[in-house]
Amino acid sequence: MKKLVIKTDRLALRLIEREDLEVIHRLHVIPETDEFNTLGVPKSLEETKQVIEPWIIANNEVEITNYTFAIQYKQRNEFIDLFGLRLGSKKYGRAEVWYKIHINYWKHGYATEALKAMLNFGFDKLNLHRIEAGCAVDNLGSARVMEKVGMTKEGRKRQILPLKSGWSDSFEYAILESDIRY
């Protein structure tokens, strides 16, 4: 396992490990965190294991193209979030980010802090040109996070997200290496 750790004032982002299975499962089964997520609530620990196993394998590749991070609140060493960065073709210098934060940590700026750190990692360490993200149109908290860090809303995809409430449109956001980051 690579020992990649990205630190901010309050957070430590590190690649997930098999030992994270139970805390990741607890995050995935919270109904509020699943409201705008296409993964769905896993029925068992084994189902969560099947979801995260490919992420762990990807984190151990010689050249990682699909990073999955556990985000820990440093003050209490508590797992609060998952954060992903999936690289596209090198030719295009593009990546997509996603995140899922524990409800107990909503509205405290942790998602914004983690996204800022991930943008800096993507642009400064991976030399990316563009980083994209999307969110369900009703997920106002996630849209606000992306706007706070300087991402631009570029459009809307119609009925692309199969949520438990039905098909949802998605707002599409992006930021370029040359854009101002907040």
XYZ file of C-alpha atoms in Angstrom:
182
model
C 0.000 0.000 0.000
C 1.311 3.406 -0.980
C 1.583 5.834 1.928
C 0.038 8.848 0.250
C -1.371 11.288 2.808
C -2.685 14.754 2.011
C -3.043 17.005 5.053
C -5.044 20.155 5.644
C -5.528 22.156 8.826
C -8.202 19.780 10.146
C -8.116 16.742 7.876
C -5.887 13.922 6.706
C -6.735 12.287 3.384
C -5.173 8.843 3.000
C -5.754 5.964 0.636
C -8.394 3.560 1.953
C -7.368 0.167 3.289
C -9.168 -3.106 4.014
C -9.222 -2.137 7.693
C -11.607 0.709 6.780
C -14.376 -1.704 5.763
C -16.545 -1.283 8.872
C -16.383 2.533 9.002
C -17.067 2.756 5.269
C -20.026 0.403 5.700
C -21.398 2.559 8.525
C -21.135 5.614 6.230
C -22.878 3.853 3.339
C -25.898 2.729 5.377
C -26.852 6.204 6.640
C -30.041 7.096 4.698
C -29.227 10.827 4.559
C -25.819 10.231 2.970
C -27.429 7.924 0.433
C -30.156 10.342 -0.685
C -28.176 11.659 -3.684
C -25.842 8.697 -4.152
C -26.242 6.200 -6.979
C -24.494 3.374 -5.102
C -27.473 2.519 -2.923
C -27.484 1.258 0.655
C -25.527 -1.988 0.958
C -27.478 -4.824 2.554
C -24.460 -6.254 4.360
C -20.823 -5.780 5.256
C -20.009 -8.282 2.508
C -21.754 -6.104 -0.088
C -19.728 -3.087 1.055
C -16.576 -5.197 0.812
C -17.421 -6.004 -2.808
C -17.793 -2.279 -3.513
C -14.528 -1.162 -1.917
C -12.296 -4.070 -2.952
C -11.742 -2.676 -6.486
C -10.947 0.710 -4.931
C -8.280 -0.848 -2.714
C -6.805 -2.750 -5.644
C -6.728 0.469 -7.703
C -4.974 2.291 -4.836
C -2.198 -0.312 -5.000
C -1.469 -0.020 -8.713
C 2.023 1.124 -9.713
C 0.415 4.090 -11.434
C -2.855 4.961 -9.697
C -5.627 6.171 -11.995
C -8.532 5.785 -9.567
C -7.742 7.117 -6.099
C -10.105 6.500 -3.188
C -9.301 8.324 0.029
C -10.534 8.009 3.582
C -10.802 11.417 5.179
C -10.081 11.638 8.843
C -10.782 14.468 11.228
C -7.301 14.887 12.722
C -8.361 16.240 16.116
C -10.169 12.993 17.026
C -8.671 10.683 14.388
C -12.235 9.946 13.200
C -13.246 8.741 9.757
C -15.684 11.271 8.305
C -15.644 10.954 4.559
C -14.762 9.138 1.375
C -13.240 11.040 -1.489
C -12.475 9.789 -4.981
C -10.357 11.097 -7.827
C -10.646 9.200 -11.109
C -8.166 10.134 -13.820
C -9.131 10.150 -17.465
C -6.853 9.805 -20.469
C -3.465 11.470 -19.953
C -3.881 13.176 -23.322
C -6.752 15.254 -21.943
C -5.316 15.898 -18.463
C -8.747 15.419 -16.963
C -10.122 13.869 -13.776
C -13.415 13.538 -11.962
C -13.914 13.878 -8.212
C -16.637 12.577 -5.920
C -17.178 12.613 -2.171
C -19.501 11.257 0.462
C -19.420 12.811 3.922
C -20.873 11.506 7.173
C -24.002 13.423 8.196
C -22.462 14.346 11.574
C -19.896 16.435 9.691
C -22.180 18.289 7.299
C -22.160 22.119 7.318
C -18.755 22.450 9.012
C -16.677 23.094 5.897
C -15.006 19.669 5.812
C -16.161 18.788 2.288
C -14.959 22.177 1.054
C -11.604 21.730 2.801
C -11.184 18.234 1.367
C -12.172 19.331 -2.146
C -9.664 22.206 -2.030
C -6.944 19.767 -1.022
C -7.920 17.376 -3.814
C -7.887 20.151 -6.416
C -4.420 21.209 -5.252
C -3.232 17.590 -5.421
C -4.705 17.140 -8.896
C -3.309 20.325 -10.361
C -0.025 20.657 -8.456
C 1.071 17.003 -8.120
C -0.691 15.209 -10.977
C -0.394 18.113 -13.438
C -4.031 17.909 -14.473
C -5.620 20.470 -16.763
C -9.277 20.031 -15.748
C -11.158 18.521 -12.804
C -14.869 17.778 -13.070
C -17.658 16.842 -10.675
C -21.399 16.477 -10.767
C -24.259 16.397 -8.314
C -27.992 15.816 -8.312
C -29.813 19.091 -8.902
C -31.514 18.853 -5.502
C -28.187 18.327 -3.711
C -27.756 21.994 -2.860
C -25.072 21.333 -0.246
C -22.796 19.611 -2.733
C -23.384 22.291 -5.375
C -22.472 24.943 -2.809
C -19.236 23.106 -1.946
C -18.160 23.034 -5.586
C -18.970 26.700 -6.090
C -17.075 27.693 -2.922
C -13.806 26.251 -4.271
C -14.137 28.029 -7.620
C -15.700 25.327 -9.800
C -17.946 26.585 -12.601
C -21.394 25.155 -13.272
C -21.144 24.197 -16.932
C -24.432 22.527 -17.553
C -27.151 20.113 -16.665
C -27.487 16.490 -17.725
C -31.058 15.305 -17.853
C -32.161 12.218 -15.898
C -28.693 10.707 -15.623
C -28.669 9.706 -11.949
C -30.661 6.643 -10.849
C -31.465 7.668 -7.278
C -33.757 5.751 -4.961
C -36.297 8.576 -5.424
C -36.201 8.151 -9.220
C -34.187 9.570 -12.108
C -32.488 12.876 -11.357
C -30.839 15.531 -13.450
C -27.238 16.380 -12.605
C -25.448 19.717 -12.484
C -22.004 19.443 -14.071
C -19.118 21.442 -12.621
C -15.487 21.867 -13.626
C -12.386 23.865 -12.810
C -9.301 24.395 -14.951
C -5.718 24.585 -13.758
C -5.722 28.265 -14.833
C -8.895 29.145 -12.902
C -8.794 30.877 -9.551
C -9.161 28.422 -6.667
C -10.626 29.684 -3.392
